[in-house]
């Protein structure tokens, strides 16, 4: 099959690779659409997947049609499906308390597009119980958004956003924008995005319903955030994983505010602890999503509650993927979401 393999640091190779092995149990999906995620760019930089996995096909935000239904007797060839790329063990402490998203064994498990081959390929093999049928009302491009939309939903759920909340989202990439959409859907009275990239700022201003887009580099940012929120935010969701972003999120909060950290920084970050203490801020880490949240996204998409297709700024073919990763890493193309359609 045609696929794109990560073969070394900043090195991807498009070519002919072996089809996923049919073990009679797993479901093999013919990929229709796969989104490019920020974490894929990180893996590309270092030339390996999760746990140092080399020669791996990335891609974990996908949908397609059933090629082989494996042990899923309710599925038939050609059914439109997506799948959770996760592989919780079901036995560890986290899994036992229902937190499959933070399975302690995750590093040793088969996470699609992270530690086992993913969907920058014509076919991908997935765990049968993780496959979900796609309702007719959900398009293929939307199908590739279910995974990141679930990541954002988890962050917004952890923050407990409701109508009395004012929400400051730091970082206006895909996850930040999706957090804003969920916060709106949950009835937040004010939703503001802080972003530093001018393309993203104008994209958000023209495509997304928010109460404001604030320039993260504005020297007057704290005053502006206070004015727009009429005194400060009750919730901050940090998606940029930058030190400045973290400081901005904490500064934006009112006393007893809640901060959810949804961006991943591999190197550790300094935290203004005095501000956290003086304002009694609650800090919550957010990782992935629950199985229920993934299903919630599908339901909301089927009911047309989220308009995600507008976020697709680029659609490319498999053979373009190596060049697209170069361009994304060097920021020579301005994108919100790039999807790959083999
Ligand atoms: Zn992702
Ligand atoms: Zn587990």
Short mmCIF file of N, CA and C in Angstrom, two decimals, residues 26-116:
data_model
loop_
_atom_site.label_atom_id
_atom_site.label_comp_id
_atom_site.label_asym_id
_atom_site.label_seq_id
_atom_site.Cartn_x
_atom_site.Cartn_y
_atom_site.Cartn_z
N UNK A 26 -8.43 -7.71 14.58
CA UNK A 26 -8.42 -6.25 14.41
C UNK A 26 -9.27 -5.85 13.21
N UNK A 27 -9.71 -4.59 13.23
CA UNK A 27 -10.43 -4.05 12.08
C UNK A 27 -9.42 -3.32 11.20
N UNK A 28 -9.47 -3.57 9.91
CA UNK A 28 -8.60 -2.81 9.00
C UNK A 28 -9.47 -1.81 8.24
N UNK A 29 -9.06 -0.54 8.37
CA UNK A 29 -9.82 0.56 7.79
C UNK A 29 -9.09 1.09 6.56
N UNK A 30 -9.85 1.31 5.49
CA UNK A 30 -9.29 2.00 4.33
C UNK A 30 -9.44 3.49 4.64
N UNK A 31 -8.32 4.19 4.73
CA UNK A 31 -8.32 5.57 5.20
C UNK A 31 -8.90 6.51 4.14
N UNK A 32 -9.78 7.38 4.57
CA UNK A 32 -10.25 8.43 3.66
C UNK A 32 -9.60 9.76 3.98
N UNK A 33 -9.59 10.13 5.27
CA UNK A 33 -9.06 11.43 5.66
C UNK A 33 -8.29 11.29 6.97
N UNK A 34 -7.12 11.95 7.05
CA UNK A 34 -6.35 11.94 8.29
C UNK A 34 -5.80 13.34 8.54
N UNK A 35 -6.06 13.89 9.70
CA UNK A 35 -5.59 15.23 10.04
C UNK A 35 -4.15 15.21 10.51
N UNK A 36 -3.41 16.29 10.21
CA UNK A 36 -2.04 16.44 10.72
C UNK A 36 -2.12 17.17 12.06
N UNK A 37 -1.52 16.59 13.09
CA UNK A 37 -1.59 17.11 14.46
C UNK A 37 -0.24 17.71 14.84
N UNK A 38 -0.27 18.67 15.75
CA UNK A 38 0.96 19.27 16.25
C UNK A 38 1.93 18.24 16.82
N UNK A 39 1.39 17.19 17.44
CA UNK A 39 2.28 16.17 18.02
C UNK A 39 3.02 15.40 16.92
N UNK A 40 2.40 15.31 15.73
CA UNK A 40 3.09 14.65 14.61
C UNK A 40 4.33 15.45 14.21
N UNK A 41 4.19 16.78 14.26
CA UNK A 41 5.33 17.64 13.91
C UNK A 41 6.46 17.43 14.93
N UNK A 42 6.08 17.25 16.19
CA UNK A 42 7.09 16.99 17.22
C UNK A 42 7.82 15.66 16.93
N UNK A 43 7.05 14.62 16.61
CA UNK A 43 7.66 13.32 16.29
C UNK A 43 8.58 13.44 15.06
N UNK A 44 8.13 14.22 14.10
CA UNK A 44 8.92 14.44 12.87
C UNK A 44 10.26 15.11 13.21
N UNK A 45 10.19 16.11 14.12
CA UNK A 45 11.42 16.82 14.53
C UNK A 45 12.45 15.85 15.08
N UNK A 46 12.01 14.96 15.98
CA UNK A 46 12.96 14.06 16.65
C UNK A 46 13.17 12.74 15.89
N UNK A 47 12.34 12.52 14.87
CA UNK A 47 12.55 11.34 14.02
C UNK A 47 12.08 10.03 14.62
N UNK A 48 11.25 10.10 15.61
CA UNK A 48 10.70 8.86 16.17
C UNK A 48 9.35 9.12 16.83
N UNK A 49 8.60 8.06 16.98
CA UNK A 49 7.30 8.16 17.63
C UNK A 49 7.45 8.04 19.13
N UNK A 50 6.32 7.75 19.78
CA UNK A 50 6.29 7.58 21.23
C UNK A 50 7.28 6.49 21.63
N UNK A 51 7.97 6.71 22.74
CA UNK A 51 8.89 5.69 23.26
C UNK A 51 10.03 5.36 22.32
N UNK A 52 10.44 6.35 21.53
CA UNK A 52 11.57 6.14 20.64
C UNK A 52 11.31 5.19 19.47
N UNK A 53 10.05 4.98 19.16
CA UNK A 53 9.70 4.06 18.07
C UNK A 53 10.16 4.62 16.72
N UNK A 54 11.00 3.85 16.03
CA UNK A 54 11.53 4.30 14.74
C UNK A 54 10.78 3.65 13.57
N UNK A 55 10.95 4.25 12.40
CA UNK A 55 10.27 3.76 11.19
C UNK A 55 8.79 3.51 11.45
N UNK A 56 8.11 4.60 11.70
CA UNK A 56 6.69 4.50 12.03
C UNK A 56 5.87 5.38 11.08
N UNK A 57 4.68 4.88 10.76
CA UNK A 57 3.71 5.67 10.00
C UNK A 57 2.88 6.43 11.02
N UNK A 58 2.92 7.76 10.96
CA UNK A 58 2.16 8.58 11.92
C UNK A 58 0.71 8.73 11.44
N UNK A 59 -0.07 9.53 12.20
CA UNK A 59 -1.46 9.83 11.81
C UNK A 59 -2.45 9.16 12.73
N UNK A 60 -3.11 9.97 13.59
CA UNK A 60 -4.04 9.37 14.57
C UNK A 60 -5.43 10.04 14.55
N UNK A 61 -5.64 10.98 13.61
CA UNK A 61 -6.95 11.68 13.53
C UNK A 61 -7.58 11.31 12.19
N UNK A 62 -8.28 10.19 12.15
CA UNK A 62 -8.67 9.67 10.84
C UNK A 62 -10.10 9.13 10.79
N UNK A 63 -10.55 8.97 9.55
CA UNK A 63 -11.78 8.21 9.32
C UNK A 63 -11.64 7.53 7.97
N UNK A 64 -12.53 6.61 7.69
CA UNK A 64 -12.46 5.89 6.43
C UNK A 64 -13.59 4.90 6.33
N UNK A 65 -13.33 3.80 5.62
CA UNK A 65 -14.36 2.77 5.49
C UNK A 65 -13.76 1.42 5.90
N UNK A 66 -14.63 0.55 6.37
CA UNK A 66 -14.17 -0.78 6.79
C UNK A 66 -13.66 -1.55 5.57
N UNK A 67 -12.44 -2.09 5.70
CA UNK A 67 -11.89 -2.98 4.65
C UNK A 67 -12.07 -4.42 5.12
N UNK A 68 -11.58 -4.70 6.33
CA UNK A 68 -11.80 -6.02 6.94
C UNK A 68 -12.41 -5.80 8.33
N UNK A 69 -13.59 -6.37 8.61
CA UNK A 69 -14.24 -6.09 9.90
C UNK A 69 -13.68 -6.85 11.09
N UNK A 70 -12.75 -7.79 10.86
CA UNK A 70 -12.15 -8.53 11.98
C UNK A 70 -13.21 -9.18 12.85
N UNK A 71 -13.11 -8.97 14.17
CA UNK A 71 -14.05 -9.62 15.09
C UNK A 71 -15.33 -8.82 15.28
N UNK A 72 -15.48 -7.71 14.57
CA UNK A 72 -16.70 -6.89 14.73
C UNK A 72 -17.78 -7.37 13.75
N UNK A 73 -18.64 -8.28 14.25
CA UNK A 73 -19.66 -8.87 13.37
C UNK A 73 -20.72 -7.85 12.95
N UNK A 74 -20.78 -6.72 13.67
CA UNK A 74 -21.77 -5.69 13.30
C UNK A 74 -21.25 -4.78 12.18
N UNK A 75 -20.00 -4.96 11.78
CA UNK A 75 -19.44 -4.10 10.72
C UNK A 75 -19.34 -4.85 9.41
N UNK A 76 -19.47 -4.10 8.32
CA UNK A 76 -19.35 -4.69 7.00
C UNK A 76 -18.41 -3.86 6.15
N UNK A 77 -17.78 -4.51 5.18
CA UNK A 77 -16.88 -3.80 4.28
C UNK A 77 -17.63 -2.60 3.69
N UNK A 78 -16.98 -1.45 3.70
CA UNK A 78 -17.59 -0.25 3.12
C UNK A 78 -18.27 0.65 4.14
N UNK A 79 -18.53 0.15 5.36
CA UNK A 79 -19.14 1.01 6.38
C UNK A 79 -18.22 2.19 6.69
N UNK A 80 -18.80 3.36 6.82
CA UNK A 80 -18.00 4.53 7.18
C UNK A 80 -17.73 4.50 8.68
N UNK A 81 -16.45 4.64 9.05
CA UNK A 81 -16.06 4.52 10.46
C UNK A 81 -14.93 5.47 10.82
N UNK A 82 -14.75 5.64 12.13
CA UNK A 82 -13.56 6.27 12.67
C UNK A 82 -13.15 5.37 13.83
N UNK A 83 -12.06 5.72 14.53
CA UNK A 83 -11.66 4.91 15.68
C UNK A 83 -10.87 5.74 16.66
N UNK A 84 -11.02 5.41 17.93
CA UNK A 84 -10.15 6.01 18.94
C UNK A 84 -8.77 5.39 18.74
N UNK A 85 -7.71 6.22 18.65
CA UNK A 85 -6.39 5.64 18.40
C UNK A 85 -5.74 5.07 19.66
N UNK A 86 -6.48 5.00 20.74
CA UNK A 86 -5.91 4.62 22.04
C UNK A 86 -6.02 3.12 22.31
N UNK A 87 -5.33 2.67 23.35
CA UNK A 87 -5.30 1.24 23.67
C UNK A 87 -5.19 1.05 25.18
N UNK A 88 -6.19 1.52 25.95
CA UNK A 88 -6.09 1.41 27.41
C UNK A 88 -6.03 -0.06 27.85
N UNK A 89 -5.24 -0.33 28.92
CA UNK A 89 -5.04 -1.72 29.34
C UNK A 89 -6.27 -2.28 30.05
N UNK A 90 -7.06 -1.38 30.66
CA UNK A 90 -8.27 -1.83 31.35
C UNK A 90 -8.02 -2.38 32.75
N UNK A 91 -6.76 -2.48 33.14
CA UNK A 91 -6.45 -3.13 34.42
C UNK A 91 -5.71 -2.26 35.42
N UNK A 92 -5.01 -1.24 34.95
CA UNK A 92 -4.21 -0.43 35.86
C UNK A 92 -5.11 0.45 36.72
N UNK A 93 -4.51 1.15 37.67
CA UNK A 93 -5.29 2.01 38.58
C UNK A 93 -6.12 3.03 37.81
N UNK A 94 -5.48 3.72 36.84
CA UNK A 94 -6.19 4.75 36.07
C UNK A 94 -7.38 4.15 35.33
N UNK A 95 -7.16 3.03 34.65
CA UNK A 95 -8.25 2.39 33.92
C UNK A 95 -9.36 1.95 34.88
N UNK A 96 -8.97 1.46 36.05
CA UNK A 96 -9.97 0.99 37.03
C UNK A 96 -10.86 2.13 37.52
N UNK A 97 -10.31 3.35 37.59
CA UNK A 97 -11.14 4.48 38.05
C UNK A 97 -11.80 5.19 36.87
N UNK A 98 -11.76 4.56 35.71
CA UNK A 98 -12.45 5.10 34.53
C UNK A 98 -11.67 6.14 33.77
N UNK A 99 -10.40 6.33 34.15
CA UNK A 99 -9.58 7.34 33.46
C UNK A 99 -8.69 6.65 32.42
N UNK A 100 -9.34 6.06 31.40
CA UNK A 100 -8.60 5.32 30.37
C UNK A 100 -7.62 6.22 29.62
N UNK A 101 -7.93 7.51 29.59
CA UNK A 101 -7.08 8.46 28.87
C UNK A 101 -5.70 8.61 29.51
N UNK A 102 -5.58 8.24 30.79
CA UNK A 102 -4.27 8.35 31.43
C UNK A 102 -3.79 6.98 31.91
N UNK A 103 -4.15 5.96 31.15
CA UNK A 103 -3.71 4.59 31.43
C UNK A 103 -2.21 4.59 31.75
N UNK A 104 -1.87 4.02 32.90
CA UNK A 104 -0.48 4.01 33.36
C UNK A 104 0.41 3.20 32.41
N UNK A 105 -0.18 2.25 31.72
CA UNK A 105 0.58 1.37 30.82
C UNK A 105 0.71 1.95 29.40
N UNK A 106 0.19 3.16 29.19
CA UNK A 106 0.11 3.74 27.83
C UNK A 106 1.43 3.61 27.05
N UNK A 107 2.56 3.81 27.73
CA UNK A 107 3.85 3.74 27.05
C UNK A 107 4.16 2.37 26.48
N UNK A 108 3.53 1.36 27.02
CA UNK A 108 3.80 -0.01 26.55
C UNK A 108 2.69 -0.52 25.63
N UNK A 109 1.68 0.33 25.37
CA UNK A 109 0.53 -0.11 24.60
C UNK A 109 0.64 0.34 23.14
N UNK A 110 -0.33 -0.08 22.34
CA UNK A 110 -0.30 0.22 20.90
C UNK A 110 -1.16 1.44 20.59
N UNK A 111 -0.55 2.61 20.61
CA UNK A 111 -1.29 3.84 20.33
C UNK A 111 -1.10 4.16 18.84
N UNK A 112 -2.20 4.14 18.12
CA UNK A 112 -2.13 4.28 16.67
C UNK A 112 -1.53 5.64 16.27
N UNK A 113 -0.57 5.57 15.37
CA UNK A 113 0.08 6.79 14.88
C UNK A 113 1.04 7.39 15.89
N UNK A 114 1.23 6.72 17.01
CA UNK A 114 2.16 7.18 18.05
C UNK A 114 3.22 6.11 18.34
N UNK A 115 2.75 4.88 18.63
CA UNK A 115 3.68 3.79 18.87
C UNK A 115 3.47 2.61 17.93
N UNK A 116 2.36 2.61 17.19
CA UNK A 116 2.18 1.64 16.09
C UNK A 116 1.71 2.42 14.86
#
